[in-house]
Amino acid sequence: MDNFKGNRSKKIWLLTEVVAGILFAMFVYFVLRGKENVLAGFIRILTSPTVLITDFLVIGGMGATFLNAFLIFIFNYTLMRLLGTPLNGIAIASFFTVFGFSFFGKNILNILPFYVGGILYSKYEHIDFKDILVTISFTSALAPFISEVAFNIHVLSEYAYINAIVLGIVIGFIVTPLAKKMAGFHEGFNLYNLGFTGGILGAVIASVLKLYQFVVVPQRIISTEHDLELKVISSGVFLSLIFIGYYINNKSFSGYKTLLKDTGLKSDFVIKYGYGLTFINMGIMGFVAMMYPILLGQTLNGPLLAGILTIVGFSAYGKTILNITPILFGVFLGKFGSTTDGFTIALSGLFGTSLAPIAGVYGPIWGVVAGMLHIAVVQSIGVIHGGLNLYNNGFSAGIIAGFLLPIINTTKESVNKRRAKYLQRQKALHDLIRKTEDNLNEKW
């Protein structure tokens, strides 16, 4: 296993710079191709409401979307480098998750107020901002609130921009203590804790907005034109992760079977298995995740790409092929007998793998049950926050985990009690037989 600290860590930072370079190269490619006005598309991305579901590939085009992705990636990378944030599993998960949602809901403007709020909170609590940076980066799940308040055409106000900034700062300030409290509800069995926290917080804020007749119009803007390009780009990234991981892991896949057996519950793969095996897992999981919507007959788009990249990121912090497959299968089974469309099944399956630790700890059957419940709940739960929490599946997963855990534990306790009683009876019967044999032997 490679070392987590030292020069190896510096080399990993160099790899993130390579990824940033690839993003910038893609942006330049689409600019030079000249089929779209990148600047105009980028402005549309910045100034459009981003309520679920808003695919930036439709709003701004490929060039503008990759520019947005590049800027967000560089912003988080620069912050982490300047503050000295360790590049552990959860940090990698945040990198890829925020990066994924830069194709779908998050832009370089609507995430900034949360960071300001986080900085103010760190000053207020006298802690280092780097200690909560990952939490704040995940908090950008509520980025649509900023865009909606600032650019909602149904609510005209000269103070709209200021209101949006203040709202974002307040969210960034209060989210860290909320996230710590909410983690206890699902006991870590929902990997997207900030999705659950964002759902609760989003429900409260959305209710306040509704009280004052703030109109949020749901959207369903989904791209269908860039399937091949996204598959080629994604495949290149996933292959690179596998090759890089193979090289770092002393040019071998040694130890990967051990990683696959991990339950995924509160598991930082970087710390437990090293960068090499973690990157190998991320690359393989990228292909697995990409195959799920393909097998369902879906073309890749911004939202599905966000789901795939989120799986890749959390393959550094809990997800393996073995613990996500039951969830994916459970979501797929939920399709039968319902009117749910293929896109919803694909998207809910990808993000529903947040429940992977349930399958990892309690077995594949409970994983399938969790997946089936998830597809049912996630389609209704968005109404609570008005579609303004991008991690809607994380919200649903938190509810499912909190609901299932007592049932699973009660069932297991009941089974264990029956098993213990059975073993006691078997032991008593064995002792009786043995005692009888001894008595007979004494008589003879």
Short mmCIF file of C-alpha atoms in Angstrom, two decimals:
data_model
loop_
_atom_site.label_atom_id
_atom_site.label_comp_id
_atom_site.label_asym_id
_atom_site.label_seq_id
_atom_site.Cartn_x
_atom_site.Cartn_y
_atom_site.Cartn_z
CA MET A 1 0.00 0.00 0.00
CA ASP A 2 1.32 3.46 -0.85
CA ASN A 3 1.84 6.09 1.82
CA PHE A 4 -0.87 8.64 2.59
CA LYS A 5 1.56 11.39 3.55
CA GLY A 6 4.77 12.87 2.21
CA ASN A 7 5.97 13.16 -1.37
CA ARG A 8 3.31 10.77 -2.60
CA SER A 9 0.62 13.21 -1.50
CA LYS A 10 2.35 16.00 -3.44
CA LYS A 11 2.30 13.82 -6.54
CA ILE A 12 -1.43 13.31 -6.13
CA TRP A 13 -1.91 17.08 -6.08
CA LEU A 14 0.04 17.14 -9.33
CA LEU A 15 -2.47 14.69 -10.78
CA THR A 16 -5.33 17.04 -9.90
CA GLU A 17 -3.51 19.72 -11.87
CA VAL A 18 -3.41 17.34 -14.83
CA VAL A 19 -7.19 16.87 -14.53
CA ALA A 20 -7.62 20.66 -14.47
CA GLY A 21 -5.49 20.85 -17.59
CA ILE A 22 -7.72 18.31 -19.33
CA LEU A 23 -10.80 20.37 -18.43
CA PHE A 24 -9.22 23.53 -19.77
CA ALA A 25 -8.17 21.71 -22.95
CA MET A 26 -11.75 20.56 -23.48
CA PHE A 27 -12.96 24.14 -23.03
CA VAL A 28 -10.41 25.40 -25.58
CA TYR A 29 -11.42 22.63 -28.00
CA PHE A 30 -15.08 23.65 -27.92
CA VAL A 31 -14.10 27.32 -28.30
CA LEU A 32 -11.96 26.60 -31.36
CA ARG A 33 -14.67 24.39 -32.82
CA GLY A 34 -16.64 27.61 -33.11
CA LYS A 35 -20.13 26.07 -33.18
CA GLU A 36 -21.37 28.00 -30.17
CA ASN A 37 -20.92 31.33 -28.46
CA VAL A 38 -19.14 30.18 -25.30
CA LEU A 39 -19.22 33.56 -23.53
CA ALA A 40 -22.95 34.01 -24.11
CA GLY A 41 -23.58 30.44 -22.97
CA PHE A 42 -21.52 30.96 -19.83
CA ILE A 43 -23.50 34.09 -18.95
CA ARG A 44 -26.72 32.11 -19.37
CA ILE A 45 -25.39 29.47 -16.98
CA LEU A 46 -24.53 32.15 -14.41
CA THR A 47 -27.85 33.98 -14.64
CA SER A 48 -30.35 31.15 -15.02
CA PRO A 49 -32.40 29.64 -12.18
CA THR A 50 -30.90 26.20 -11.52
CA VAL A 51 -33.80 24.42 -9.83
CA LEU A 52 -34.02 20.66 -10.43
CA ILE A 53 -33.57 19.63 -13.23
CA THR A 54 -31.48 22.13 -15.20
CA ASP A 55 -28.88 20.65 -17.54
CA PHE A 56 -26.18 23.23 -18.30
CA LEU A 57 -25.38 21.44 -21.56
CA VAL A 58 -28.72 22.76 -22.82
CA ILE A 59 -28.54 26.15 -21.11
CA GLY A 60 -25.01 27.08 -22.17
CA GLY A 61 -23.62 24.41 -24.49
CA MET A 62 -20.56 22.16 -24.12
CA GLY A 63 -17.91 24.89 -24.20
CA ALA A 64 -19.58 27.08 -21.58
CA THR A 65 -20.32 24.06 -19.37
CA PHE A 66 -16.70 22.90 -19.45
CA LEU A 67 -15.59 26.46 -18.66
CA ASN A 68 -17.88 26.43 -15.63
CA ALA A 69 -16.54 23.01 -14.59
CA PHE A 70 -12.95 24.19 -15.00
CA LEU A 71 -13.50 27.32 -12.90
CA ILE A 72 -15.22 25.42 -10.08
CA PHE A 73 -12.53 22.73 -10.10
CA ILE A 74 -9.74 25.32 -9.97
CA PHE A 75 -11.53 27.27 -7.23
CA ASN A 76 -11.80 24.25 -4.91
CA TYR A 77 -8.33 23.02 -5.82
CA THR A 78 -6.77 26.43 -5.04
CA LEU A 79 -8.58 26.68 -1.70
CA MET A 80 -7.48 23.21 -0.64
CA ARG A 81 -3.89 23.84 -1.69
CA LEU A 82 -3.65 27.24 0.00
CA LEU A 83 -5.24 26.01 3.23
CA GLY A 84 -3.32 22.74 3.30
CA THR A 85 -6.42 20.53 3.37
CA PRO A 86 -5.44 16.83 3.37
CA LEU A 87 -6.40 15.09 0.13
CA ASN A 88 -8.09 12.16 1.86
CA GLY A 89 -11.07 10.10 0.73
CA ILE A 90 -13.81 12.53 1.71
CA ALA A 91 -11.91 15.44 0.14
CA ILE A 92 -11.67 13.51 -3.14
CA ALA A 93 -15.39 12.71 -2.86
CA SER A 94 -16.18 16.41 -2.49
CA PHE A 95 -13.93 17.28 -5.43
CA PHE A 96 -15.69 14.95 -7.83
CA THR A 97 -19.18 15.61 -6.49
CA VAL A 98 -18.94 19.38 -6.84
CA PHE A 99 -17.21 18.91 -10.18
CA GLY A 100 -20.03 16.65 -11.36
CA PHE A 101 -22.70 19.13 -10.38
CA SER A 102 -20.92 21.87 -12.32
CA PHE A 103 -22.69 20.25 -15.30
CA PHE A 104 -26.01 20.44 -13.50
CA GLY A 105 -27.04 23.10 -10.97
CA LYS A 106 -23.82 24.65 -9.64
CA ASN A 107 -21.97 27.57 -11.19
CA ILE A 108 -18.98 29.57 -10.04
CA LEU A 109 -21.22 32.39 -8.73
CA ASN A 110 -23.98 30.56 -6.89
CA ILE A 111 -21.54 28.55 -4.73
CA LEU A 112 -19.45 31.48 -3.46
CA PRO A 113 -21.74 32.81 -0.68
CA PHE A 114 -21.59 29.46 1.15
CA TYR A 115 -17.82 29.72 1.41
CA VAL A 116 -18.08 33.23 2.82
CA GLY A 117 -20.54 31.94 5.42
CA GLY A 118 -18.18 29.09 6.25
CA ILE A 119 -15.27 31.49 6.74
CA LEU A 120 -17.38 33.62 9.09
CA TYR A 121 -18.40 30.50 11.04
CA SER A 122 -14.77 29.42 11.40
CA LYS A 123 -13.89 32.86 12.75
CA TYR A 124 -16.84 32.79 15.13
CA GLU A 125 -15.90 29.35 16.48
CA HIS A 126 -12.13 30.05 16.37
CA ILE A 127 -11.39 27.02 14.20
CA ASP A 128 -9.39 26.61 10.99
CA PHE A 129 -11.50 27.03 7.87
CA LYS A 130 -9.67 24.09 6.29
CA ASP A 131 -11.30 21.82 8.90
CA ILE A 132 -14.78 22.59 7.53
CA LEU A 133 -13.89 23.27 3.89
CA VAL A 134 -15.13 19.88 2.69
CA THR A 135 -18.44 20.39 4.51
CA ILE A 136 -18.87 23.82 2.93
CA SER A 137 -18.07 22.49 -0.54
CA PHE A 138 -20.83 19.89 -0.15
CA THR A 139 -23.19 22.63 1.09
CA SER A 140 -23.24 24.01 -2.44
CA ALA A 141 -26.03 21.44 -2.89
CA LEU A 142 -28.24 24.40 -2.01
CA ALA A 143 -26.82 26.56 -4.81
CA PRO A 144 -30.23 26.76 -6.58
CA PHE A 145 -31.51 28.87 -3.69
CA ILE A 146 -28.96 31.53 -4.62
CA SER A 147 -29.81 31.49 -8.32
CA GLU A 148 -33.56 31.42 -7.66
CA VAL A 149 -33.52 34.38 -5.27
CA ALA A 150 -31.20 36.39 -7.53
CA PHE A 151 -32.71 35.65 -10.95
CA ASN A 152 -36.29 34.46 -10.46
CA ILE A 153 -38.34 36.39 -13.02
CA HIS A 154 -41.54 35.89 -11.01
CA VAL A 155 -40.18 37.89 -8.06
CA LEU A 156 -38.75 41.24 -9.11
CA SER A 157 -36.76 43.08 -6.46
CA GLU A 158 -33.98 45.63 -6.59
CA TYR A 159 -32.45 43.82 -3.62
CA ALA A 160 -32.59 40.36 -5.20
CA TYR A 161 -28.81 39.98 -5.60
CA ILE A 162 -28.12 41.17 -2.07
CA ASN A 163 -30.82 38.90 -0.68
CA ALA A 164 -29.30 35.93 -2.50
CA ILE A 165 -25.82 36.63 -1.16
CA VAL A 166 -27.07 37.10 2.41
CA LEU A 167 -29.07 33.87 2.21
CA GLY A 168 -26.02 31.94 1.01
CA ILE A 169 -23.83 33.38 3.76
CA VAL A 170 -26.40 32.44 6.42
CA ILE A 171 -26.62 28.89 5.06
CA GLY A 172 -22.83 28.58 5.02
CA PHE A 173 -22.68 29.84 8.60
CA ILE A 174 -25.20 27.43 10.12
CA VAL A 175 -24.68 24.29 8.05
CA THR A 176 -21.65 22.82 9.89
CA PRO A 177 -23.34 22.30 13.29
CA LEU A 178 -26.49 21.10 11.50
CA ALA A 179 -24.53 18.50 9.51
CA LYS A 180 -22.92 17.13 12.68
CA LYS A 181 -26.33 16.77 14.31
CA MET A 182 -28.00 15.16 11.29
CA ALA A 183 -25.28 12.51 10.90
CA GLY A 184 -26.59 10.76 13.99
CA PHE A 185 -29.98 10.16 12.39
CA HIS A 186 -28.68 7.74 9.76
CA GLU A 187 -25.54 6.66 11.69
CA GLY A 188 -23.32 7.04 8.61
CA PHE A 189 -25.34 4.63 6.47
CA ASN A 190 -26.16 7.52 4.12
CA LEU A 191 -22.88 8.61 2.54
CA TYR A 192 -24.41 11.92 1.41
CA ASN A 193 -24.93 13.41 4.86
CA LEU A 194 -24.96 16.94 3.43
CA GLY A 195 -27.76 15.88 1.09
CA PHE A 196 -29.86 14.93 4.10
CA THR A 197 -28.85 18.10 5.95
CA GLY A 198 -29.52 20.17 2.83
CA GLY A 199 -32.95 18.60 2.51
CA ILE A 200 -33.92 19.57 6.07
CA LEU A 201 -32.47 23.06 5.75
CA GLY A 202 -33.91 23.47 2.26
CA ALA A 203 -37.37 22.47 3.45
CA VAL A 204 -37.31 25.17 6.12
CA ILE A 205 -36.06 27.88 3.76
CA ALA A 206 -38.44 26.87 0.97
CA SER A 207 -41.35 27.04 3.42
CA VAL A 208 -40.37 30.56 4.44
CA LEU A 209 -40.14 31.60 0.78
CA LYS A 210 -43.59 30.14 0.07
CA LEU A 211 -45.00 32.06 3.02
CA TYR A 212 -44.10 35.27 1.19
CA GLN A 213 -45.41 34.07 -2.19
CA PHE A 214 -42.00 33.33 -3.67
CA VAL A 215 -42.76 31.25 -6.77
CA VAL A 216 -40.38 28.41 -7.71
CA VAL A 217 -41.10 26.90 -11.12
CA PRO A 218 -39.94 23.26 -11.50
CA GLN A 219 -37.84 22.50 -14.58
CA ARG A 220 -36.94 19.45 -16.60
CA ILE A 221 -34.26 20.58 -19.03
CA ILE A 222 -32.23 17.55 -20.13
CA SER A 223 -29.68 17.26 -22.93
CA THR A 224 -29.79 14.47 -25.50
CA GLU A 225 -27.21 15.75 -28.01
CA HIS A 226 -23.80 15.06 -26.44
CA ASP A 227 -23.96 11.38 -25.58
CA LEU A 228 -20.93 10.18 -27.59
CA GLU A 229 -18.71 13.10 -26.54
CA LEU A 230 -19.46 12.57 -22.86
CA LYS A 231 -18.85 8.82 -23.12
CA VAL A 232 -15.47 9.35 -24.79
CA ILE A 233 -14.34 12.02 -22.32
CA SER A 234 -15.56 10.04 -19.31
CA SER A 235 -13.94 6.82 -20.51
CA GLY A 236 -10.63 8.64 -20.91
CA VAL A 237 -10.81 9.94 -17.34
CA PHE A 238 -11.74 6.53 -15.91
CA LEU A 239 -8.98 4.74 -17.81
CA SER A 240 -6.50 7.36 -16.60
CA LEU A 241 -7.54 6.75 -12.99
CA ILE A 242 -7.01 3.00 -13.38
CA PHE A 243 -3.60 3.41 -15.03
CA ILE A 244 -2.46 6.01 -12.49
CA GLY A 245 -3.66 3.86 -9.61
CA TYR A 246 -1.94 0.81 -11.08
CA TYR A 247 1.32 2.76 -11.36
CA ILE A 248 1.08 4.19 -7.82
CA ASN A 249 0.25 0.73 -6.41
CA ASN A 250 3.66 -0.55 -7.51
CA LYS A 251 2.32 -1.53 -10.95
CA SER A 252 -0.13 -4.08 -9.61
CA PHE A 253 -3.72 -4.61 -8.53
CA SER A 254 -2.55 -6.28 -5.33
CA GLY A 255 -4.91 -5.58 -2.43
CA TYR A 256 -7.93 -4.68 -4.52
CA LYS A 257 -9.85 -7.79 -3.42
CA THR A 258 -9.42 -6.66 0.17
CA LEU A 259 -10.84 -3.22 -0.67
CA LEU A 260 -13.86 -4.84 -2.34
CA LYS A 261 -14.71 -6.62 0.91
CA ASP A 262 -14.94 -3.33 2.81
CA THR A 263 -18.45 -2.56 4.09
CA GLY A 264 -18.13 1.10 3.13
CA LEU A 265 -19.38 2.36 6.49
CA LYS A 266 -17.31 5.41 7.48
CA SER A 267 -14.47 4.05 5.34
CA ASP A 268 -11.82 6.40 4.01
CA PHE A 269 -10.19 4.25 1.34
CA VAL A 270 -7.23 6.59 0.94
CA ILE A 271 -6.25 6.17 4.58
CA LYS A 272 -7.07 2.44 4.71
CA TYR A 273 -5.75 1.26 1.34
CA GLY A 274 -3.70 4.10 -0.15
CA TYR A 275 -4.02 6.27 -3.25
CA GLY A 276 -3.18 3.51 -5.71
CA LEU A 277 -5.99 1.11 -4.85
CA THR A 278 -8.37 4.03 -4.31
CA PHE A 279 -7.73 5.38 -7.81
CA ILE A 280 -8.11 1.89 -9.30
CA ASN A 281 -11.47 1.56 -7.54
CA MET A 282 -12.54 5.01 -8.74
CA GLY A 283 -11.73 4.21 -12.36
CA ILE A 284 -13.46 0.83 -12.34
CA MET A 285 -16.49 2.29 -10.58
CA GLY A 286 -16.67 5.01 -13.21
CA PHE A 287 -17.20 2.41 -15.92
CA VAL A 288 -19.70 0.50 -13.77
CA ALA A 289 -21.67 3.68 -13.10
CA MET A 290 -21.62 4.68 -16.78
CA MET A 291 -22.93 1.27 -17.82
CA TYR A 292 -26.05 1.57 -15.62
CA PRO A 293 -27.82 4.32 -17.63
CA ILE A 294 -26.52 2.81 -20.87
CA LEU A 295 -28.14 -0.55 -20.03
CA LEU A 296 -31.35 1.35 -19.30
CA GLY A 297 -31.20 2.88 -22.78
CA GLN A 298 -30.40 6.42 -21.60
CA THR A 299 -28.14 8.92 -23.34
CA LEU A 300 -25.56 10.65 -21.14
CA ASN A 301 -26.32 14.24 -20.13
CA GLY A 302 -25.42 16.72 -17.40
CA PRO A 303 -27.48 15.18 -14.54
CA LEU A 304 -26.42 11.61 -15.33
CA LEU A 305 -22.79 12.71 -15.62
CA ALA A 306 -23.12 14.31 -12.17
CA GLY A 307 -24.41 11.01 -10.81
CA ILE A 308 -21.55 9.06 -12.41
CA LEU A 309 -18.86 11.45 -11.15
CA THR A 310 -20.37 11.43 -7.66
CA ILE A 311 -20.03 7.63 -7.60
CA VAL A 312 -16.42 8.01 -8.79
CA GLY A 313 -15.71 10.49 -5.99
CA PHE A 314 -17.29 8.38 -3.27
CA SER A 315 -15.37 5.36 -4.52
CA ALA A 316 -12.65 6.95 -2.41
CA TYR A 317 -14.99 6.98 0.58
CA GLY A 318 -17.19 3.92 0.90
CA LYS A 319 -18.43 2.68 -2.49
CA THR A 320 -17.37 -0.56 -4.17
CA ILE A 321 -18.88 -2.73 -6.89
CA LEU A 322 -20.17 -5.17 -4.28
CA ASN A 323 -22.04 -2.69 -2.10
CA ILE A 324 -23.60 -0.51 -4.83
CA THR A 325 -24.88 -3.34 -7.07
CA PRO A 326 -27.75 -4.35 -4.72
CA ILE A 327 -28.85 -0.69 -4.51
CA LEU A 328 -28.82 -0.31 -8.30
CA PHE A 329 -30.75 -3.57 -8.70
CA GLY A 330 -33.29 -2.50 -6.08
CA VAL A 331 -33.91 0.81 -7.84
CA PHE A 332 -34.27 -1.05 -11.14
CA LEU A 333 -36.84 -3.44 -9.62
CA GLY A 334 -38.84 -0.42 -8.51
CA LYS A 335 -39.52 0.31 -12.17
CA PHE A 336 -41.83 -2.66 -12.60
CA GLY A 337 -45.48 -1.93 -12.02
CA SER A 338 -44.85 1.82 -11.87
CA THR A 339 -44.96 4.63 -14.41
CA THR A 340 -41.44 5.83 -13.59
CA ASP A 341 -39.45 6.69 -16.72
CA GLY A 342 -36.01 5.36 -17.57
CA PHE A 343 -34.19 8.63 -16.91
CA THR A 344 -35.56 8.83 -13.35
CA ILE A 345 -34.61 5.20 -12.71
CA ALA A 346 -31.08 5.84 -14.02
CA LEU A 347 -30.56 9.06 -12.06
CA SER A 348 -32.09 7.72 -8.84
CA GLY A 349 -30.03 4.55 -9.11
CA LEU A 350 -26.76 6.42 -9.50
CA PHE A 351 -27.38 8.79 -6.61
CA GLY A 352 -29.17 6.12 -4.55
CA THR A 353 -25.84 4.32 -4.12
CA SER A 354 -25.45 6.71 -1.21
CA LEU A 355 -27.05 3.78 0.69
CA ALA A 356 -24.16 1.43 -0.20
CA PRO A 357 -23.12 0.87 3.46
CA ILE A 358 -26.49 -0.82 4.15
CA ALA A 359 -25.67 -3.49 1.56
CA GLY A 360 -22.08 -3.64 2.78
CA VAL A 361 -22.93 -4.16 6.45
CA TYR A 362 -26.25 -6.02 6.35
CA GLY A 363 -25.98 -7.86 3.05
CA PRO A 364 -27.31 -7.61 -0.52
CA ILE A 365 -30.95 -8.42 0.31
CA TRP A 366 -31.28 -5.38 2.57
CA GLY A 367 -29.44 -3.40 -0.12
CA VAL A 368 -32.10 -4.34 -2.66
CA VAL A 369 -34.83 -3.37 -0.20
CA ALA A 370 -33.12 -0.01 0.39
CA GLY A 371 -32.92 0.60 -3.36
CA MET A 372 -36.60 -0.18 -3.89
CA LEU A 373 -37.63 2.13 -1.06
CA HIS A 374 -35.34 4.84 -2.38
CA ILE A 375 -36.92 5.03 -5.83
CA ALA A 376 -40.33 5.32 -4.17
CA VAL A 377 -39.37 8.06 -1.71
CA VAL A 378 -37.08 10.17 -3.91
CA GLN A 379 -39.83 10.92 -6.43
CA SER A 380 -42.01 12.55 -3.78
CA ILE A 381 -39.53 14.10 -1.38
CA GLY A 382 -38.44 16.92 -3.72
CA VAL A 383 -41.73 18.74 -3.11
CA ILE A 384 -40.61 19.50 0.44
CA HIS A 385 -37.68 21.67 -0.62
CA GLY A 386 -39.16 22.77 -3.95
CA GLY A 387 -36.43 21.13 -6.01
CA LEU A 388 -33.86 23.55 -4.59
CA ASN A 389 -31.66 20.90 -2.95
CA LEU A 390 -29.48 19.38 -5.67
CA TYR A 391 -28.73 16.39 -3.42
CA ASN A 392 -32.38 15.35 -3.35
CA ASN A 393 -31.32 11.70 -3.46
CA GLY A 394 -29.10 12.25 -0.43
CA PHE A 395 -32.12 13.65 1.41
CA SER A 396 -34.16 10.59 0.45
CA ALA A 397 -31.30 8.23 1.36
CA GLY A 398 -31.03 9.76 4.82
CA ILE A 399 -34.74 9.16 5.41
CA ILE A 400 -34.52 5.58 4.11
CA ALA A 401 -31.47 4.79 6.26
CA GLY A 402 -33.08 6.26 9.38
CA PHE A 403 -36.27 4.30 8.64
CA LEU A 404 -34.60 0.98 7.81
CA LEU A 405 -31.94 0.74 10.51
CA PRO A 406 -34.33 0.10 13.44
CA ILE A 407 -36.20 -2.49 11.36
CA ILE A 408 -33.00 -4.24 10.29
CA ASN A 409 -31.61 -4.26 13.82
CA THR A 410 -34.89 -5.52 15.30
CA THR A 411 -35.04 -8.28 12.68
CA LYS A 412 -31.44 -9.28 13.30
CA GLU A 413 -31.95 -9.30 17.07
CA SER A 414 -35.02 -11.51 16.64
CA VAL A 415 -33.13 -13.89 14.36
CA ASN A 416 -30.17 -13.98 16.75
CA LYS A 417 -32.48 -14.73 19.71
CA ARG A 418 -34.16 -17.58 17.82
CA ARG A 419 -30.77 -18.90 16.77
CA ALA A 420 -29.51 -18.71 20.35
CA LYS A 421 -32.59 -20.58 21.62
CA TYR A 422 -32.14 -23.22 18.90
CA LEU A 423 -28.49 -23.68 19.86
CA GLN A 424 -29.47 -23.95 23.53
CA ARG A 425 -32.04 -26.65 22.72
CA GLN A 426 -29.50 -28.48 20.58
CA LYS A 427 -26.99 -28.32 23.39
CA ALA A 428 -29.55 -29.52 25.95
CA LEU A 429 -30.55 -32.41 23.66
CA HIS A 430 -26.90 -33.32 23.11
CA ASP A 431 -26.24 -33.24 26.87
CA LEU A 432 -29.30 -35.45 27.50
CA ILE A 433 -28.21 -37.99 24.89
CA ARG A 434 -24.72 -38.03 26.30
CA LYS A 435 -26.00 -38.42 29.86
CA THR A 436 -28.28 -41.26 28.80
CA GLU A 437 -25.40 -43.02 27.04
CA ASP A 438 -23.25 -42.64 30.16
CA ASN A 439 -26.02 -44.13 32.34
CA LEU A 440 -26.46 -47.05 29.98
CA ASN A 441 -22.74 -47.69 29.93
CA GLU A 442 -22.68 -47.72 33.73
CA LYS A 443 -25.53 -50.29 33.88
CA TRP A 444 -23.82 -52.58 31.41
#
